[in-house]
Coordinates of C-alpha atoms in Angstrom, one line a residue:
Chain A
M377 CA 103.3 106.7 -152.6
K378 CA 101.6 105.7 -149.4
S379 CA 98.5 107.8 -150.3
I380 CA 98.2 106.1 -153.7
F381 CA 98.4 102.7 -152.0
Y382 CA 95.5 103.6 -149.6
T383 CA 93.4 105.1 -152.5
R384 CA 93.9 101.9 -154.5
F385 CA 93.2 99.7 -151.5
F386 CA 89.9 101.5 -150.7
I387 CA 88.8 101.3 -154.3
L388 CA 89.6 97.6 -154.7
L389 CA 88.4 96.4 -151.3
P390 CA 84.7 97.0 -151.8
W391 CA 84.7 95.4 -155.2
I392 CA 86.3 92.3 -153.8
L393 CA 83.7 92.3 -151.0
I394 CA 80.9 92.6 -153.7
V395 CA 82.3 89.6 -155.6
I396 CA 82.5 87.5 -152.3
I397 CA 79.0 88.4 -151.3
V398 CA 77.5 87.6 -154.7
I399 CA 79.2 84.2 -154.8
D400 CA 77.9 83.6 -151.2
I401 CA 74.3 84.5 -152.1
D402 CA 74.2 82.1 -155.0
T403 CA 75.4 79.1 -153.1
K404 CA 73.1 79.9 -150.1
R405 CA 70.0 80.3 -152.3
L406 CA 70.8 77.1 -154.0
S407 CA 71.1 75.2 -150.7
V408 CA 67.8 76.7 -149.3
R409 CA 66.1 75.6 -152.5
N410 CA 67.6 72.2 -152.3
T411 CA 66.6 71.7 -148.7
A412 CA 63.1 72.8 -149.4
S413 CA 62.7 70.5 -152.4
F414 CA 64.2 67.6 -150.4
Y415 CA 61.5 67.9 -147.8
L416 CA 58.8 68.5 -150.4
S417 CA 59.8 65.5 -152.4
R418 CA 59.9 63.3 -149.3
L419 CA 56.4 64.4 -148.6
G420 CA 55.3 63.6 -152.2
N421 CA 54.1 67.2 -152.4
V422 CA 52.4 68.6 -155.4
H423 CA 54.4 71.8 -155.1
G424 CA 57.7 70.0 -155.7
S425 CA 59.6 71.3 -158.7
N426 CA 59.1 68.3 -161.0
A427 CA 55.5 67.5 -159.8
T428 CA 53.7 69.5 -162.5
S429 CA 55.3 67.5 -165.3
L430 CA 53.9 64.2 -163.8
P431 CA 50.8 62.7 -165.4
V432 CA 47.7 63.5 -163.2
I433 CA 46.1 60.5 -161.5
Y434 CA 42.3 60.8 -161.9
A435 CA 40.8 58.5 -159.3
I436 CA 37.1 57.8 -159.9
T437 CA 35.2 57.1 -156.7
P438 CA 31.5 56.2 -156.7
T439 CA 29.9 56.7 -153.3
Y440 CA 26.5 56.5 -151.7
S441 CA 24.9 57.6 -148.5
R442 CA 25.2 55.2 -145.5
A443 CA 26.3 55.3 -141.9
V444 CA 30.0 54.7 -142.7
Q445 CA 30.2 57.0 -145.7
K446 CA 32.0 60.0 -144.0
A447 CA 34.4 57.7 -142.2
E448 CA 35.3 55.9 -145.5
L449 CA 35.8 59.2 -147.3
T450 CA 37.9 60.5 -144.4
R451 CA 40.5 57.8 -144.5
L452 CA 40.5 57.8 -148.3
A453 CA 41.2 61.5 -148.4
N454 CA 44.0 61.0 -145.8
T455 CA 45.7 58.6 -148.2
F456 CA 45.0 60.6 -151.4
R457 CA 46.4 63.8 -149.8
Q458 CA 49.9 62.4 -150.0
V459 CA 49.7 61.5 -153.7
P460 CA 51.2 64.2 -155.9
Q461 CA 49.3 65.5 -159.0
F462 CA 46.1 63.9 -157.9
H463 CA 42.5 64.7 -159.1
W464 CA 39.6 63.0 -157.2
I465 CA 36.4 62.5 -159.2
V466 CA 33.7 61.7 -156.6
V467 CA 30.4 60.6 -158.1
E468 CA 27.4 60.3 -155.7
D469 CA 24.6 57.9 -156.2
S470 CA 22.0 60.6 -155.6
N471 CA 19.7 63.1 -157.3
S472 CA 21.8 66.0 -156.2
H473 CA 25.0 66.8 -154.4
T474 CA 24.5 66.0 -150.7
E475 CA 25.6 68.5 -148.1
L476 CA 27.8 66.0 -146.3
V477 CA 29.9 65.1 -149.4
S478 CA 30.0 68.8 -150.6
R479 CA 31.3 70.0 -147.2
F480 CA 33.7 67.1 -146.9
L481 CA 35.3 67.7 -150.3
A482 CA 35.5 71.5 -149.8
R483 CA 37.5 70.9 -146.7
S484 CA 39.6 67.9 -148.0
G485 CA 42.5 69.9 -149.3
L486 CA 42.4 67.8 -152.5
R487 CA 41.8 68.8 -156.1
Y488 CA 38.4 67.3 -156.9
T489 CA 35.3 67.2 -159.2
H490 CA 32.0 66.5 -157.5
L491 CA 29.4 64.7 -159.7
N492 CA 26.1 62.9 -159.0
V493 CA 23.8 60.5 -160.8
F494 CA 21.0 58.4 -159.2
T495 CA 21.0 54.7 -160.0
P496 CA 17.4 53.7 -160.8
R497 CA 15.9 51.4 -158.2
R498 CA 15.4 48.5 -160.6
F499 CA 19.2 48.2 -160.9
K500 CA 19.7 48.0 -157.2
R501 CA 19.3 44.2 -156.8
T502 CA 21.7 41.5 -155.7
G503 CA 23.7 40.1 -158.6
M504 CA 23.4 43.4 -160.6
P505 CA 26.6 45.3 -161.2
R506 CA 27.0 48.4 -158.9
A507 CA 28.1 51.9 -159.6
T508 CA 27.8 51.6 -163.4
E509 CA 26.1 54.9 -163.9
Q510 CA 28.6 56.7 -161.6
R511 CA 31.7 55.4 -163.3
N512 CA 30.3 56.2 -166.8
L513 CA 29.4 59.7 -165.7
A514 CA 33.0 60.2 -164.6
L515 CA 34.3 58.9 -167.9
G516 CA 32.0 61.3 -169.7
W517 CA 33.3 64.2 -167.6
L518 CA 36.9 63.3 -168.6
R519 CA 35.9 63.2 -172.2
G520 CA 34.3 66.6 -172.0
H521 CA 36.9 68.4 -169.9
R522 CA 40.3 66.9 -171.0
S523 CA 42.0 66.8 -174.4
V524 CA 44.9 65.3 -176.2
K525 CA 47.2 67.9 -174.5
D526 CA 46.5 66.5 -171.0
K527 CA 48.8 63.8 -169.5
G528 CA 46.9 61.5 -167.1
V529 CA 46.1 58.1 -165.8
V530 CA 42.5 57.0 -164.9
F531 CA 41.9 54.6 -161.9
F532 CA 38.7 53.3 -160.4
A533 CA 39.1 53.8 -156.6
D534 CA 36.1 52.4 -154.7
D535 CA 35.6 54.1 -151.3
D536 CA 36.1 51.0 -149.1
N537 CA 39.4 49.7 -150.5
T538 CA 42.8 50.3 -148.9
Y539 CA 45.5 51.9 -151.0
S540 CA 49.2 52.1 -150.4
L541 CA 51.0 55.2 -151.6
A542 CA 53.3 53.1 -153.7
L543 CA 50.4 51.9 -155.8
F544 CA 50.0 55.4 -157.3
E545 CA 53.6 55.7 -158.3
E546 CA 53.3 52.3 -160.1
M547 CA 50.2 53.3 -162.1
R548 CA 51.5 56.7 -163.0
S549 CA 53.7 55.4 -165.9
T550 CA 50.7 53.6 -167.5
R551 CA 51.1 53.9 -171.3
R552 CA 47.9 52.2 -172.3
V553 CA 46.4 49.8 -169.7
S554 CA 48.4 48.6 -166.6
V555 CA 47.5 45.8 -164.2
W556 CA 48.7 44.5 -160.8
P557 CA 47.6 42.1 -157.9
V558 CA 44.7 42.9 -155.6
G559 CA 44.6 41.6 -152.0
L560 CA 41.7 40.0 -150.2
V561 CA 39.5 39.4 -153.2
G562 CA 37.7 36.5 -154.9
G563 CA 37.8 34.4 -151.8
R564 CA 41.6 34.3 -151.8
R565 CA 44.4 36.2 -150.0
Y566 CA 45.0 37.8 -153.4
E567 CA 44.3 37.6 -157.1
R568 CA 46.9 38.5 -159.7
P569 CA 47.8 38.5 -163.4
L570 CA 50.4 35.8 -164.2
V571 CA 53.3 37.3 -166.0
E572 CA 55.9 35.6 -168.3
E573 CA 58.7 37.6 -169.9
G574 CA 56.9 40.9 -169.2
K575 CA 53.6 39.8 -170.7
V576 CA 50.3 38.8 -169.0
V577 CA 49.7 35.1 -169.8
G578 CA 46.9 34.2 -167.4
W579 CA 45.2 34.9 -164.1
Y580 CA 45.7 33.5 -160.6
T581 CA 42.2 33.6 -159.3
G582 CA 39.8 31.4 -157.3
W583 CA 36.6 32.7 -158.9
K584 CA 35.3 32.6 -162.5
A585 CA 38.6 31.9 -164.0
E586 CA 37.0 31.9 -167.5
R587 CA 36.6 35.7 -167.4
P588 CA 38.7 37.3 -170.2
F589 CA 40.1 39.7 -167.7
A590 CA 39.9 38.0 -164.3
I591 CA 40.7 41.2 -162.4
D592 CA 39.0 43.4 -159.8
M593 CA 38.1 47.0 -160.4
A594 CA 41.0 48.0 -158.2
G595 CA 43.5 46.0 -160.3
F596 CA 44.0 48.2 -163.3
A597 CA 44.6 51.8 -164.6
V598 CA 44.1 53.3 -168.0
N599 CA 46.0 56.1 -169.7
L600 CA 43.7 59.2 -170.1
Q601 CA 44.4 59.2 -173.9
V602 CA 43.0 55.7 -174.2
I603 CA 39.8 56.9 -172.5
L604 CA 39.6 59.9 -174.9
S605 CA 40.4 58.0 -178.1
N606 CA 37.8 55.3 -177.3
P607 CA 34.8 57.6 -176.7
R608 CA 32.3 54.8 -176.7
A609 CA 34.0 52.6 -174.1
L610 CA 31.7 52.4 -171.1
F611 CA 30.6 50.1 -168.4
K612 CA 27.6 48.0 -169.5
R613 CA 24.3 48.0 -167.7
R614 CA 22.2 45.9 -170.1
G615 CA 23.1 42.2 -170.3
A616 CA 25.9 42.7 -167.7
K617 CA 26.7 39.6 -165.7
P618 CA 27.9 39.5 -162.1
G619 CA 31.7 40.0 -162.0
M620 CA 32.0 40.8 -165.7
Q621 CA 32.1 44.6 -165.4
E622 CA 35.9 44.8 -165.6
S623 CA 36.1 42.3 -168.5
D624 CA 33.3 44.0 -170.4
F625 CA 35.0 47.4 -170.1
L626 CA 38.6 46.3 -170.7
K627 CA 37.9 44.3 -173.8
Q628 CA 36.6 47.5 -175.4
I629 CA 40.0 49.2 -175.0
T630 CA 42.8 46.5 -174.9
K631 CA 43.9 42.9 -175.3
V632 CA 45.3 40.7 -172.6
E633 CA 48.7 40.5 -174.4
D634 CA 49.0 44.3 -174.4
L635 CA 48.5 44.8 -170.7
E636 CA 51.5 46.4 -168.8
P637 CA 52.3 44.5 -165.6
K638 CA 53.2 46.7 -162.6
A639 CA 54.3 46.0 -159.0
K640 CA 57.4 44.0 -159.8
N641 CA 55.7 41.9 -162.6
C642 CA 52.6 41.5 -160.5
T643 CA 54.3 40.0 -157.4
Q644 CA 53.4 42.7 -154.9
V645 CA 50.1 43.5 -153.2
L646 CA 49.7 47.3 -153.0
V647 CA 45.9 47.5 -152.8
W648 CA 43.5 45.6 -150.7
H649 CA 39.8 44.9 -151.4
T650 CA 38.8 45.6 -147.7
R651 CA 35.1 45.8 -146.8
T652 CA 33.7 47.7 -143.9
E653 CA 31.1 46.1 -141.7
K654 CA 27.6 47.4 -141.9
V655 CA 26.9 49.4 -138.8
N656 CA 24.5 48.2 -136.1
L657 CA 22.2 51.1 -135.2
G658 CA 19.9 49.0 -133.0
N659 CA 20.3 51.3 -130.0
E660 CA 19.5 54.5 -131.9
P661 CA 16.8 56.3 -129.8
K662 CA 13.3 56.0 -131.2
R663 CA 12.0 59.3 -130.0
Q664 CA 14.1 61.4 -127.7
Q665 CA 17.0 62.5 -129.8
D666 CA 20.1 64.3 -128.7
S667 CA 19.8 68.0 -128.0
V668 CA 22.1 68.9 -130.9
Y669 CA 22.3 67.6 -134.5
I670 CA 25.7 66.0 -135.1
E671 CA 27.0 65.0 -138.6
V672 CA 28.6 61.5 -138.5
Chain B
M1264 CA 88.8 118.8 -159.3
K1265 CA 87.4 116.4 -161.8
S1266 CA 89.8 113.7 -160.8
I1267 CA 88.9 114.1 -157.1
F1268 CA 85.2 113.7 -158.0
Y1269 CA 85.9 110.4 -159.9
T1270 CA 88.0 109.1 -157.1
R1271 CA 85.3 109.7 -154.6
F1272 CA 82.7 108.3 -156.9
F1273 CA 84.6 105.1 -157.4
I1274 CA 85.2 104.8 -153.7
L1275 CA 81.6 105.4 -152.7
L1276 CA 79.8 103.5 -155.5
P1277 CA 80.9 100.0 -154.4
W1278 CA 80.0 100.7 -150.7
I1279 CA 76.6 101.7 -151.8
L1280 CA 76.3 98.6 -153.9
I1281 CA 77.3 96.4 -150.9
V1282 CA 74.6 98.0 -148.7
I1283 CA 72.0 97.4 -151.4
I1284 CA 73.0 93.8 -151.9
V1285 CA 73.1 93.0 -148.1
I1286 CA 69.6 94.5 -147.7
D1287 CA 68.4 92.5 -150.7
I1288 CA 69.8 89.2 -149.3
D1289 CA 68.0 89.6 -146.0
T1290 CA 64.6 90.2 -147.5
K1291 CA 65.0 87.4 -150.1
R1292 CA 66.2 84.8 -147.5
L1293 CA 63.3 85.7 -145.3
S1294 CA 60.8 85.2 -148.1
V1295 CA 62.3 81.9 -149.0
R1296 CA 62.0 80.8 -145.4
N1297 CA 58.4 82.0 -145.2
T1298 CA 57.4 80.3 -148.4
A1299 CA 58.9 77.0 -147.2
S1300 CA 57.3 77.2 -143.8
F1301 CA 54.0 78.0 -145.4
Y1302 CA 54.0 74.8 -147.4
L1303 CA 55.4 72.8 -144.5
S1304 CA 52.7 74.0 -142.2
R1305 CA 50.0 73.3 -144.7
L1306 CA 51.3 69.8 -144.9
G1307 CA 51.3 69.5 -141.1
N1308 CA 54.9 68.6 -141.4
V1309 CA 57.1 67.8 -138.4
H1310 CA 59.9 69.9 -139.8
G1311 CA 57.9 73.1 -139.4
S1312 CA 59.6 75.7 -137.1
N1313 CA 57.2 75.4 -134.2
A1314 CA 56.6 71.6 -134.5
T1315 CA 59.3 70.5 -132.0
S1316 CA 57.7 72.6 -129.2
L1317 CA 54.4 70.7 -129.6
P1318 CA 53.6 67.9 -127.2
V1319 CA 54.2 64.5 -128.8
I1320 CA 51.1 62.4 -129.4
Y1321 CA 51.8 58.8 -128.4
A1322 CA 49.3 56.5 -130.2
I1323 CA 49.1 53.0 -128.7
T1324 CA 47.9 50.5 -131.2
P1325 CA 47.4 46.8 -130.2
T1326 CA 47.4 44.6 -133.3
Y1327 CA 47.2 40.9 -134.2
S1328 CA 47.9 38.7 -137.1
R1329 CA 45.0 38.3 -139.5
A1330 CA 44.2 38.6 -143.2
V1331 CA 43.4 42.3 -143.1
Q1332 CA 46.2 43.3 -140.8
K1333 CA 48.6 44.8 -143.3
A1334 CA 45.8 46.7 -145.0
E1335 CA 44.6 48.1 -141.7
L1336 CA 48.1 49.2 -140.7
T1337 CA 48.6 50.7 -144.2
R1338 CA 45.6 53.1 -144.0
L1339 CA 46.4 53.9 -140.4
A1340 CA 50.0 54.9 -141.3
N1341 CA 48.7 56.9 -144.2
T1342 CA 46.7 59.0 -141.7
F1343 CA 49.3 59.2 -139.0
R1344 CA 52.0 60.3 -141.4
Q1345 CA 50.3 63.7 -141.6
V1346 CA 50.2 64.3 -137.8
P1347 CA 53.1 66.4 -136.6
Q1348 CA 55.1 65.3 -133.5
F1349 CA 53.7 61.8 -133.6
H1350 CA 55.1 58.6 -132.0
W1351 CA 53.4 55.3 -132.8
I1352 CA 53.6 52.5 -130.2
V1353 CA 52.6 49.3 -132.0
V1354 CA 52.1 46.3 -129.7
E1355 CA 51.7 42.9 -131.4
D1356 CA 49.7 40.1 -129.8
S1357 CA 52.5 37.6 -130.4
N1358 CA 55.5 35.9 -128.8
S1359 CA 58.0 37.8 -131.0
H1360 CA 58.0 40.6 -133.5
T1361 CA 56.5 39.3 -136.7
E1362 CA 58.4 39.9 -140.0
L1363 CA 55.3 41.6 -141.6
V1364 CA 54.9 44.2 -138.9
S1365 CA 58.7 44.8 -138.5
R1366 CA 59.1 45.4 -142.2
F1367 CA 56.0 47.5 -142.4
L1368 CA 57.0 49.8 -139.6
A1369 CA 60.6 50.2 -140.9
R1370 CA 59.2 51.5 -144.2
S1371 CA 56.3 53.5 -142.7
G1372 CA 58.2 56.8 -142.5
L1373 CA 56.9 57.2 -138.9
R1374 CA 58.6 57.5 -135.6
Y1375 CA 57.6 54.3 -133.8
T1376 CA 58.3 51.8 -131.0
H1377 CA 57.6 48.1 -131.8
L1378 CA 56.6 45.9 -128.8
N1379 CA 55.0 42.5 -128.4
V1380 CA 53.3 40.4 -125.8
F1381 CA 51.2 37.3 -126.3
T1382 CA 47.7 37.2 -124.8
P1383 CA 47.3 33.8 -123.0
R1384 CA 44.7 31.6 -124.8
R1385 CA 42.4 31.5 -121.7
F1386 CA 41.8 35.2 -122.1
K1387 CA 40.8 34.9 -125.8
R1388 CA 37.1 34.2 -125.3
T1389 CA 33.9 36.1 -126.2
G1390 CA 33.0 38.7 -123.5
M1391 CA 36.6 39.0 -122.3
P1392 CA 38.2 42.4 -122.7
R1393 CA 40.7 42.4 -125.6
A1394 CA 44.2 43.9 -125.9
T1395 CA 44.6 44.4 -122.2
E1396 CA 48.2 43.0 -122.1
Q1397 CA 49.2 45.0 -125.2
R1398 CA 47.9 48.4 -123.8
N1399 CA 49.5 47.8 -120.4
L1400 CA 52.9 46.9 -122.0
A1401 CA 52.8 50.2 -123.9
L1402 CA 52.0 52.1 -120.7
G1403 CA 55.0 50.4 -119.0
W1404 CA 57.2 51.4 -121.9
L1405 CA 56.2 55.0 -121.5
R1406 CA 56.9 54.9 -117.8
G1407 CA 60.3 53.4 -118.4
H1408 CA 61.4 55.7 -121.3
R1409 CA 59.8 59.0 -120.6
S1410 CA 60.2 61.5 -117.7
V1411 CA 58.8 64.6 -116.2
K1412 CA 60.7 66.6 -118.8
D1413 CA 58.7 65.1 -121.7
K1414 CA 55.6 66.8 -123.1
G1415 CA 53.1 64.4 -124.5
V1416 CA 49.6 63.1 -124.8
V1417 CA 48.7 59.4 -124.8
F1418 CA 45.9 58.0 -127.0
F1419 CA 44.6 54.4 -127.6
A1420 CA 44.3 54.1 -131.4
D1421 CA 42.9 50.7 -132.3
D1422 CA 43.9 49.5 -135.8
D1423 CA 40.4 49.4 -137.4
N1424 CA 39.1 52.8 -136.4
T1425 CA 39.0 55.8 -138.7
Y1426 CA 40.7 59.0 -137.6
S1427 CA 40.4 62.6 -139.0
L1428 CA 43.5 64.7 -138.8
A1429 CA 41.6 67.3 -136.8
L1430 CA 41.2 64.8 -133.9
F1431 CA 44.9 64.9 -133.1
E1432 CA 45.0 68.7 -132.9
E1433 CA 42.1 68.6 -130.5
M1434 CA 43.7 66.1 -128.2
R1435 CA 47.2 67.7 -128.3
S1436 CA 46.2 70.4 -125.7
T1437 CA 45.0 67.7 -123.1
R1438 CA 46.1 68.9 -119.7
R1439 CA 44.9 65.9 -117.7
V1440 CA 42.2 63.7 -119.4
S1441 CA 40.2 64.9 -122.5
V1442 CA 37.1 63.4 -124.0
W1443 CA 35.1 63.8 -127.3
P1444 CA 32.3 62.0 -129.3
V1445 CA 33.0 58.7 -131.1
G1446 CA 31.0 57.8 -134.2
L1447 CA 29.3 54.4 -135.1
V1448 CA 29.6 52.9 -131.6
G1449 CA 27.3 51.3 -129.0
G1450 CA 24.6 50.6 -131.6
R1451 CA 24.2 54.3 -132.3
R1452 CA 25.3 56.8 -134.9
Y1453 CA 27.5 58.2 -132.1
E1454 CA 28.1 58.3 -128.4
R1455 CA 29.2 61.5 -126.7
P1456 CA 29.8 63.1 -123.3
L1457 CA 27.1 65.6 -122.4
V1458 CA 28.6 69.0 -121.6
E1459 CA 27.2 71.9 -119.6
E1460 CA 29.2 75.0 -119.0
G1461 CA 32.4 73.4 -120.0
K1462 CA 31.9 70.3 -117.7
V1463 CA 31.0 66.7 -118.5
V1464 CA 27.6 66.1 -116.8
G1465 CA 26.6 62.8 -118.4
W1466 CA 26.7 60.5 -121.4
Y1467 CA 24.7 60.2 -124.5
T1468 CA 24.8 56.4 -125.1
G1469 CA 22.5 53.6 -126.0
W1470 CA 24.4 50.9 -124.2
K1471 CA 25.2 50.3 -120.5
A1472 CA 24.4 53.9 -119.5
E1473 CA 25.3 53.0 -115.9
R1474 CA 29.1 52.9 -116.7
P1475 CA 31.0 55.5 -114.7
F1476 CA 32.7 56.6 -118.0
A1477 CA 30.3 55.6 -120.8
I1478 CA 33.0 56.1 -123.4
D1479 CA 34.8 54.1 -126.0
M1480 CA 38.6 53.5 -126.0
A1481 CA 38.8 56.0 -129.0
G1482 CA 37.0 58.7 -127.1
F1483 CA 39.7 60.0 -124.7
A1484 CA 43.4 61.0 -124.4
V1485 CA 45.6 61.3 -121.3
N1486 CA 48.4 63.7 -120.7
L1487 CA 51.7 61.8 -120.5
Q1488 CA 52.5 63.3 -117.0
V1489 CA 49.2 61.8 -115.7
I1490 CA 50.4 58.4 -116.9
L1491 CA 53.8 58.8 -115.3
S1492 CA 52.5 60.2 -112.0
N1493 CA 50.0 57.3 -111.6
P1494 CA 52.4 54.4 -112.1
R1495 CA 49.9 51.7 -111.0
A1496 CA 47.1 52.8 -113.4
L1497 CA 46.6 49.9 -115.7
F1498 CA 43.9 48.1 -117.7
K1499 CA 42.3 45.3 -115.5
R1500 CA 42.4 41.7 -116.6
R1501 CA 41.0 40.0 -113.4
G1502 CA 37.4 40.7 -112.7
A1503 CA 37.0 42.9 -115.8
K1504 CA 33.5 43.0 -117.2
P1505 CA 32.6 43.5 -120.9
G1506 CA 32.6 47.2 -121.8
M1507 CA 34.2 48.3 -118.5
Q1508 CA 37.8 48.6 -119.6
E1509 CA 37.6 52.3 -120.2
S1510 CA 35.8 53.0 -116.9
D1511 CA 38.1 50.8 -114.9
F1512 CA 41.1 52.6 -116.3
L1513 CA 39.8 56.1 -116.2
K1514 CA 38.6 56.0 -112.6
Q1515 CA 42.2 55.3 -111.5
I1516 CA 43.4 58.6 -112.9
T1517 CA 40.5 61.1 -113.0
K1518 CA 36.9 62.1 -112.1
V1519 CA 34.1 62.8 -114.5
E1520 CA 33.9 66.4 -113.4
D1521 CA 37.6 66.9 -114.2
L1522 CA 37.3 65.7 -117.8
E1523 CA 38.2 68.3 -120.5
P1524 CA 35.6 68.3 -123.3
K1525 CA 37.1 68.7 -126.8
A1526 CA 35.7 68.9 -130.4
K1527 CA 33.5 72.0 -129.7
N1528 CA 32.2 70.9 -126.3
C1529 CA 31.7 67.3 -127.7
T1530 CA 29.5 68.2 -130.6
Q1531 CA 31.7 67.0 -133.5
V1532 CA 32.5 63.5 -134.5
L1533 CA 36.2 63.3 -135.5
V1534 CA 36.8 59.5 -135.0
W1535 CA 34.7 56.6 -136.1
H1536 CA 34.6 53.1 -134.6
T1537 CA 34.6 51.4 -138.0
R1538 CA 35.0 47.6 -138.2
T1539 CA 36.4 45.7 -141.2
E1540 CA 34.7 42.6 -142.4
K1541 CA 36.4 39.3 -141.8
V1542 CA 37.8 38.1 -145.1
N1543 CA 36.3 35.1 -146.9
L1544 CA 39.2 32.9 -148.0
G1545 CA 37.0 30.0 -149.2
N1546 CA 38.6 29.9 -152.6
E1547 CA 42.2 29.7 -151.3
P1548 CA 43.8 26.8 -153.2
K1549 CA 44.1 23.6 -151.0
R1550 CA 47.2 22.2 -152.7
Q1551 CA 48.6 24.0 -155.7
Q1552 CA 49.8 27.3 -154.4
D1553 CA 51.0 30.2 -156.5
S1554 CA 54.5 30.0 -158.0
V1555 CA 55.8 32.9 -155.8
Y1556 CA 55.2 33.8 -152.2
I1557 CA 53.4 37.2 -151.9
E1558 CA 52.9 39.1 -148.6
V1559 CA 49.4 40.5 -148.3

């Protein structure tokens, strides 16, 4: 009798142990996974479990060679690195990829596309719109490399502005064309679309209030599918008037009443039109240079 | 005979299973942990396993109320958020904590200390050193709240400069006082300490070359223990000459020959003395304001 009891005990005990261990593994694995995704989501990391289903933000940044260029790109990349599902389209105003920008992008840790197109000298005059060729090349790239299957939002991110991380989460849900306030622009603390009952009904601006879309380049985003389904929508070079680039472009793809207000019905400033001072290089040595070459 | 075989089989089988499962758990757990720490380390995250043993970087940032203040703090925080073991000491030039900076810091996701001290109006003149009171208050805070047990590095991070992430990893190993080049300063593309055989032997500068330490505020870091063991080392207000703040401070705690060159023997620019343009608010409405108040 005793022997049968022991036999049964030794047969049952390990099976009970197995059941306990298996249950234990499942809960532990789950908790490890939860802890990891908690930190990853706090960091706004692209590797988070839901990140890949988010629409990609395509930020189009025209840039040109100057003393502060690498500094500007550095702080821009420091911001963009924290935006999940982000694709940076950098378009140089040059005849070829410069070494500085190529090296910088390769080390940035960001997903990027590096393009270049030189703006003819006759267009580089005061009062002429800037970066037209660069923005249009980026739009062309999107039309050539993305299709109806791709979920995305397109945003024009000049290299001297200041962006809060919250801005990108606002624009990510853009269905057609979304708008929001921009700080430090048009001679005012901010400009913004005026919103009534969820619709844009006018513009708070101190400059050229008669513009159809009285908005800065940093004040709107466009769903990728709108860019693809309007293949001829481009920034105008011929006949373009100062300050009319945004309006000329937006009227090709939307109407004021269809705009989607973001940032709490356009009552929050999440992007600033900062400008960096031109650098004084008056003490740069005329002849005797430094003993080493240093990229700045 | 057959019955004994089955009995033994059913006794042994579960034990074998247990051994297999336990081995399996250990390897799986390890790999989950490795995967997580790989992503976390790529992100330079403070939760990484080795992060807590790193010296803390205390960045002292004097700041004052102006149109671009929130924009500047926003891009600064976007950079600092990616630096592991980072503690931001923000010192406002004001009689009390402003709401804007308090709210901003609380939402920044950074470890921070918020201080304030008002600079008397008589010190706010051209040619007078700026932010002296704010930097000294931060040094006082460190002396009052940190001890010989704390590992740290102190750095003066003005709110308009541009910082690469690599800079912080360079300064983290500072044993006493470390130095490196600064971009876009002194009327040149960069200024830098000249290094021979691992020692600073002079300065590449286009401005006041006779300064004992011809270096910008963004060009050096000091080990926390040096700050604590020199309790009277402060920035000078009385008798201070323009451009001499750094030299006046550094000569209280170190000698040129003891400086530790960073950034590949001072041949890399990892910080830029960028300056943001003052904002034109000429179109701000004189009477009729916007219908809502918006913080910019």
